[in-house]
């Protein structure tokens, strides 16, 4: 078997360098005419590094056996179709838990204490004219975590360090978890001051945070989305923010990235972040290394390190 790897998206430099050193690699994303390239060469590739793999791309790569995704979320890969075609899929879990949890707390504090606005207040010379208005704080508040997985648990731990009460919603109650469990998201939203969304994206969670959930969070509630834009009903969220139906939102992800609903730009009750949950040097390096290690394991015939299919 050859070790030809097709790179579907721009990856971290260190990751691409290692892929080129270890395998016979090609960057699809650099090809001016991807279609013509795939027609001529698609059948020669055994593996993909990166995401954005739909059945149409699989059709063009009849010998594809492995997809090593860069990211813990693999919603840009049709895993059901991959399974049908005996294509293995791996992701990059765990190595990003701390970075994700860290920025979640950062966004929460930024939103509650209005750090972006306070920065502008000082820079614009407004301070001598009077003090910045008083803000709310996290201490003593209840945070409802939507998806208490590996990252959710790290967020929960840090929320506890902020002296918050943690509750959670998920498909099922987990054993050995001290936090109160809700099987109805609307009910958790009603009982929470903060809702932090960190559940996987994809069809199963599409618009899970619905207009009803947002309404239940209420005018004093804050929403933080660290998962995928699709998990929240974005139109309902924009409406709630514009009309002060909730207190505010911190958003790292959006439905049509990198497009962000323009209505959010003029709002004072949002903190916007360009999908950078895992974007630190050390974490992205570790994610890249895991992409390469999964490819190596595959070509060596060893068990995959972090398989999802
Ligand atoms: C992932 O790995 O899926 C995250 O969205 C990166 O921030």
Coordinates of N, CA and C in Angstrom, one line a residue, residues 90-208:
X90 N -10.5 9.5 12.5 CA -10.0 9.9 13.9 C -10.2 11.4 14.1
X91 N -10.1 11.8 15.4 CA -10.2 13.2 15.7 C -9.1 13.5 16.7
X92 N -9.1 14.7 17.3 CA -8.0 15.1 18.3 C -8.6 15.5 19.6
X93 N -9.1 14.5 20.4 CA -9.7 14.9 21.7 C -8.7 15.1 22.7
X94 N -9.1 15.5 23.9 CA -8.3 15.6 25.1 C -7.2 16.7 25.1
X95 N -6.4 16.7 24.0 CA -5.3 17.7 24.1 C -5.8 19.1 24.1
X96 N -7.0 19.4 23.8 CA -7.5 20.8 23.7 C -8.4 21.1 24.9
X97 N -8.6 20.2 25.8 CA -9.6 20.4 26.9 C -9.3 21.7 27.7
X98 N -8.0 21.8 28.1 CA -7.6 23.0 28.9 C -7.8 24.3 28.2
X99 N -7.3 24.3 27.0 CA -7.4 25.6 26.2 C -8.8 26.0 26.0
X100 N -9.7 25.0 25.7 CA -11.1 25.3 25.5 C -11.7 25.8 26.8
X101 N -11.4 25.2 27.9 CA -12.0 25.6 29.2 C -11.5 27.0 29.6
X102 N -10.3 27.2 29.3 CA -9.7 28.5 29.7 C -10.3 29.6 29.0
X103 N -10.5 29.5 27.7 CA -11.1 30.7 27.0 C -12.6 30.8 27.3
X104 N -13.2 29.7 27.7 CA -14.7 29.8 28.1 C -14.8 30.7 29.3
X105 N -13.9 30.4 30.3 CA -14.0 31.3 31.5 C -13.6 32.7 31.1
X106 N -12.7 32.9 30.2 CA -12.3 34.2 29.8 C -13.4 34.9 29.2
X107 N -14.2 34.3 28.3 CA -15.3 34.9 27.6 C -16.4 35.2 28.7
X108 N -16.6 34.3 29.6 CA -17.6 34.6 30.6 C -17.3 35.8 31.5
X109 N -16.0 35.9 31.9 CA -15.6 37.1 32.7 C -15.7 38.3 31.8
X110 N -15.3 38.2 30.5 CA -15.3 39.3 29.6 C -16.7 39.8 29.4
X111 N -17.6 38.9 29.3 CA -19.0 39.3 29.1 C -19.6 39.9 30.4
X112 N -19.4 39.2 31.5 CA -20.0 39.7 32.8 C -19.5 41.0 33.2
X113 N -18.1 41.2 33.1 CA -17.5 42.4 33.5 C -17.3 43.4 32.4
X114 N -17.8 43.1 31.3 CA -17.7 44.0 30.1 C -16.3 44.4 29.8
X115 N -15.4 43.5 29.8 CA -13.9 43.9 29.6 C -13.7 44.6 28.2
X116 N -14.3 44.1 27.1 CA -14.0 44.8 25.9 C -14.5 46.2 25.9
X117 N -15.6 46.5 26.5 CA -16.2 47.8 26.6 C -15.3 48.7 27.6
X118 N -14.9 48.0 28.7 CA -14.1 48.8 29.6 C -12.7 49.2 29.0
X119 N -12.2 48.4 28.2 CA -10.9 48.7 27.5 C -11.2 49.9 26.6
X120 N -12.3 49.9 25.8 CA -12.6 51.0 25.0 C -12.9 52.3 25.8
X121 N -13.5 52.1 26.9 CA -13.8 53.3 27.8 C -12.5 54.0 28.2
X122 N -11.5 53.2 28.5 CA -10.2 53.8 28.9 C -9.5 54.5 27.7
X123 N -9.4 53.7 26.6 CA -8.8 54.1 25.4 C -9.4 55.4 24.8
X124 N -10.7 55.5 25.0 CA -11.4 56.7 24.4 C -11.4 57.9 25.3
X125 N -10.6 57.8 26.4 CA -10.5 58.9 27.3 C -11.7 59.3 28.1
X126 N -12.6 58.2 28.3 CA -13.9 58.6 29.0 C -13.8 58.5 30.5
X127 N -12.7 57.9 31.0 CA -12.6 57.7 32.4 C -12.7 59.0 33.2
X128 N -11.9 60.0 32.8 CA -11.9 61.3 33.6 C -13.4 61.8 33.7
X129 N -14.2 61.5 32.8 CA -15.6 62.0 32.8 C -16.5 61.2 33.8
X130 N -16.0 60.2 34.5 CA -16.8 59.4 35.4 C -16.5 58.0 35.3
X131 N -16.9 57.2 36.4 CA -16.5 55.8 36.4 C -17.3 55.0 35.5
X132 N -16.7 53.9 35.1 CA -17.4 52.9 34.3 C -18.5 52.3 35.1
X133 N -19.7 52.0 34.5 CA -20.8 51.5 35.3 C -20.5 50.1 36.0
X134 N -21.3 49.8 37.0 CA -21.1 48.6 37.8 C -21.5 47.4 36.9
X135 N -20.9 46.2 37.1 CA -21.2 45.1 36.3 C -21.7 43.9 37.2
X136 N -22.1 42.8 36.6 CA -22.4 41.6 37.3 C -21.2 40.7 37.5
X137 N -21.2 39.7 38.3 CA -20.1 38.8 38.5 C -20.5 37.4 38.4
X138 N -19.6 36.5 38.3 CA -19.9 35.0 38.2 C -20.1 34.4 39.6
X139 N -19.5 34.9 40.6 CA -19.5 34.3 41.9 C -21.0 34.1 42.4
X140 N -21.3 32.9 42.8 CA -22.6 32.6 43.4 C -23.6 32.3 42.3
X141 N -23.3 32.4 41.1 CA -24.3 32.1 40.0 C -24.4 30.6 39.7
X142 N -25.5 30.3 39.1 CA -25.6 28.9 38.6 C -25.3 28.8 37.1
X143 N -24.4 27.9 36.7 CA -24.1 27.7 35.3 C -24.6 26.3 34.9
X144 N -25.4 26.3 33.8 CA -25.9 25.1 33.3 C -25.0 24.7 32.1
X145 N -24.4 23.5 32.1 CA -23.5 23.1 31.1 C -24.2 22.2 30.1
X146 N -24.3 22.6 28.9 CA -25.0 21.7 27.9 C -23.9 20.8 27.2
X147 N -23.8 19.6 27.7 CA -22.8 18.6 27.2 C -21.7 18.5 28.2
X148 N -21.8 17.6 29.2 CA -20.8 17.5 30.2 C -19.8 16.4 29.7
X149 N -19.1 16.6 28.6 CA -18.1 15.7 28.1 C -16.8 16.0 28.7
X150 N -15.7 15.7 27.9 CA -14.4 15.9 28.4 C -14.1 17.4 28.6
X151 N -14.5 18.2 27.6 CA -14.3 19.7 27.8 C -15.3 20.3 28.8
X152 N -16.5 19.8 28.7 CA -17.5 20.3 29.6 C -17.1 20.1 31.1
X153 N -16.4 19.0 31.4 CA -16.0 18.7 32.8 C -14.9 19.7 33.2
X154 N -14.0 20.0 32.2 CA -13.0 21.0 32.6 C -13.6 22.4 32.8
X155 N -14.6 22.7 32.0 CA -15.3 24.0 32.2 C -15.9 24.0 33.6
X156 N -16.6 22.9 33.9 CA -17.3 22.8 35.2 C -16.3 23.0 36.3
X157 N -15.2 22.3 36.2 CA -14.2 22.5 37.3 C -13.8 23.9 37.5
X158 N -13.5 24.6 36.4 CA -13.1 26.0 36.5 C -14.3 26.9 36.9
X159 N -15.5 26.6 36.6 CA -16.6 27.3 37.1 C -16.8 27.2 38.6
X160 N -16.5 26.0 39.1 CA -16.5 25.8 40.5 C -15.4 26.7 41.2
X161 N -14.3 26.8 40.5 CA -13.2 27.6 41.0 C -13.6 29.1 41.1
X162 N -14.6 29.4 40.2 CA -15.1 30.8 40.2 C -16.3 30.9 41.2
X163 N -16.5 29.9 42.0 CA -17.5 29.8 43.0 C -18.9 29.8 42.4
X164 N -19.1 29.2 41.3 CA -20.4 29.0 40.7 C -20.9 27.7 41.0
X165 N -22.3 27.6 41.0 CA -22.9 26.3 41.2 C -23.1 25.7 39.8
X166 N -22.7 24.4 39.6 CA -22.7 23.8 38.3 C -23.9 22.8 38.2
X167 N -24.7 22.9 37.1 CA -25.7 21.8 36.8 C -25.4 21.5 35.3
X168 N -26.0 20.4 34.9 CA -25.7 20.0 33.5 C -26.9 19.3 32.8
X169 N -26.9 19.4 31.5 CA -27.8 18.7 30.7 C -27.1 17.8 29.7
X170 N -27.6 16.6 29.4 CA -27.0 15.8 28.4 C -28.0 14.7 28.1
X171 N -27.6 13.8 27.2 CA -28.5 12.8 26.8 C -28.9 11.9 28.0
X172 N -27.9 11.6 28.8 CA -28.2 10.8 30.0 C -27.4 11.3 31.2
X173 N -28.0 10.9 32.4 CA -27.3 11.2 33.7 C -26.0 10.4 33.8
X174 N -25.0 11.1 34.2 CA -23.7 10.4 34.3 C -23.5 9.9 35.8
X175 N -22.9 8.7 35.9 CA -22.6 8.3 37.2 C -21.4 8.9 37.8
X176 N -21.3 9.1 39.1 CA -20.2 9.7 39.7 C -20.0 11.2 39.5
X177 N -21.0 11.8 39.1 CA -21.0 13.3 38.8 C -21.8 14.0 39.9
X178 N -21.1 14.9 40.7 CA -21.8 15.5 41.8 C -22.9 16.6 41.4
X179 N -22.8 17.0 40.2 CA -23.7 18.1 39.8 C -25.1 17.7 39.5
X180 N -26.1 18.5 39.7 CA -27.5 18.2 39.4 C -27.7 18.0 37.9
X181 N -28.4 17.0 37.6 CA -28.6 16.7 36.1 C -30.0 17.1 35.7
X182 N -30.2 17.6 34.6 CA -31.5 17.9 34.0 C -31.6 17.1 32.7
X183 N -32.8 16.5 32.5 CA -33.0 15.8 31.3 C -33.8 16.7 30.3
X184 N -34.2 17.9 30.8 CA -34.9 18.8 29.9 C -34.1 20.1 29.9
X185 N -33.7 20.5 28.7 CA -32.8 21.7 28.6 C -33.6 22.9 28.9
X186 N -34.9 23.0 28.6 CA -35.6 24.2 28.9 C -35.7 24.4 30.4
X187 N -35.8 23.3 31.1 CA -35.9 23.4 32.6 C -34.5 23.9 33.2
X188 N -33.5 23.4 32.6 CA -32.2 23.8 33.1 C -31.9 25.3 32.8
X189 N -32.3 25.7 31.6 CA -32.2 27.1 31.2 C -32.9 28.0 32.2
X190 N -34.1 27.6 32.5 CA -34.9 28.4 33.4 C -34.3 28.5 34.8
X191 N -33.5 27.5 35.2 CA -32.9 27.5 36.6 C -31.5 28.0 36.6
X192 N -31.0 28.4 35.4 CA -29.6 28.8 35.3 C -29.4 30.3 35.0
X193 N -28.3 30.9 35.6 CA -27.9 32.2 35.2 C -27.1 32.3 33.9
X194 N -26.3 31.2 33.8 CA -25.5 31.1 32.6 C -25.7 29.7 31.9
X195 N -25.7 29.7 30.6 CA -25.8 28.5 29.9 C -24.6 28.4 29.0
X196 N -23.8 27.3 29.2 CA -22.6 27.2 28.5 C -22.7 26.0 27.6
X197 N -22.7 26.2 26.2 CA -22.9 25.1 25.3 C -21.6 24.5 24.8
X198 N -21.4 23.2 25.1 CA -20.2 22.6 24.7 C -20.5 21.1 24.3
X199 N -21.5 21.0 23.5 CA -21.9 19.6 23.0 C -21.5 19.5 21.6
X200 N -21.3 18.3 21.1 CA -20.8 18.1 19.7 C -21.9 18.7 18.7
X201 N -21.4 19.2 17.5 CA -22.3 19.6 16.5 C -22.9 18.5 15.7
X202 N -23.5 18.8 14.6 CA -24.1 17.7 13.7 C -25.6 17.7 13.9
X203 N -26.2 16.8 13.1 CA -27.6 16.7 13.0 C -28.3 16.5 14.3
X204 N -27.7 15.7 15.2 CA -28.3 15.3 16.5 C -28.5 16.5 17.4
X205 N -27.7 17.5 17.2 CA -27.8 18.7 18.2 C -28.2 20.0 17.4
X206 N -28.7 19.8 16.2 CA -29.0 21.0 15.4 C -30.1 21.8 16.1
X207 N -29.9 23.1 16.4 CA -30.8 24.0 17.1 C -31.3 23.4 18.4
X208 N -30.5 22.7 19.1 CA -30.8 22.1 20.4 C -31.2 23.3 21.3

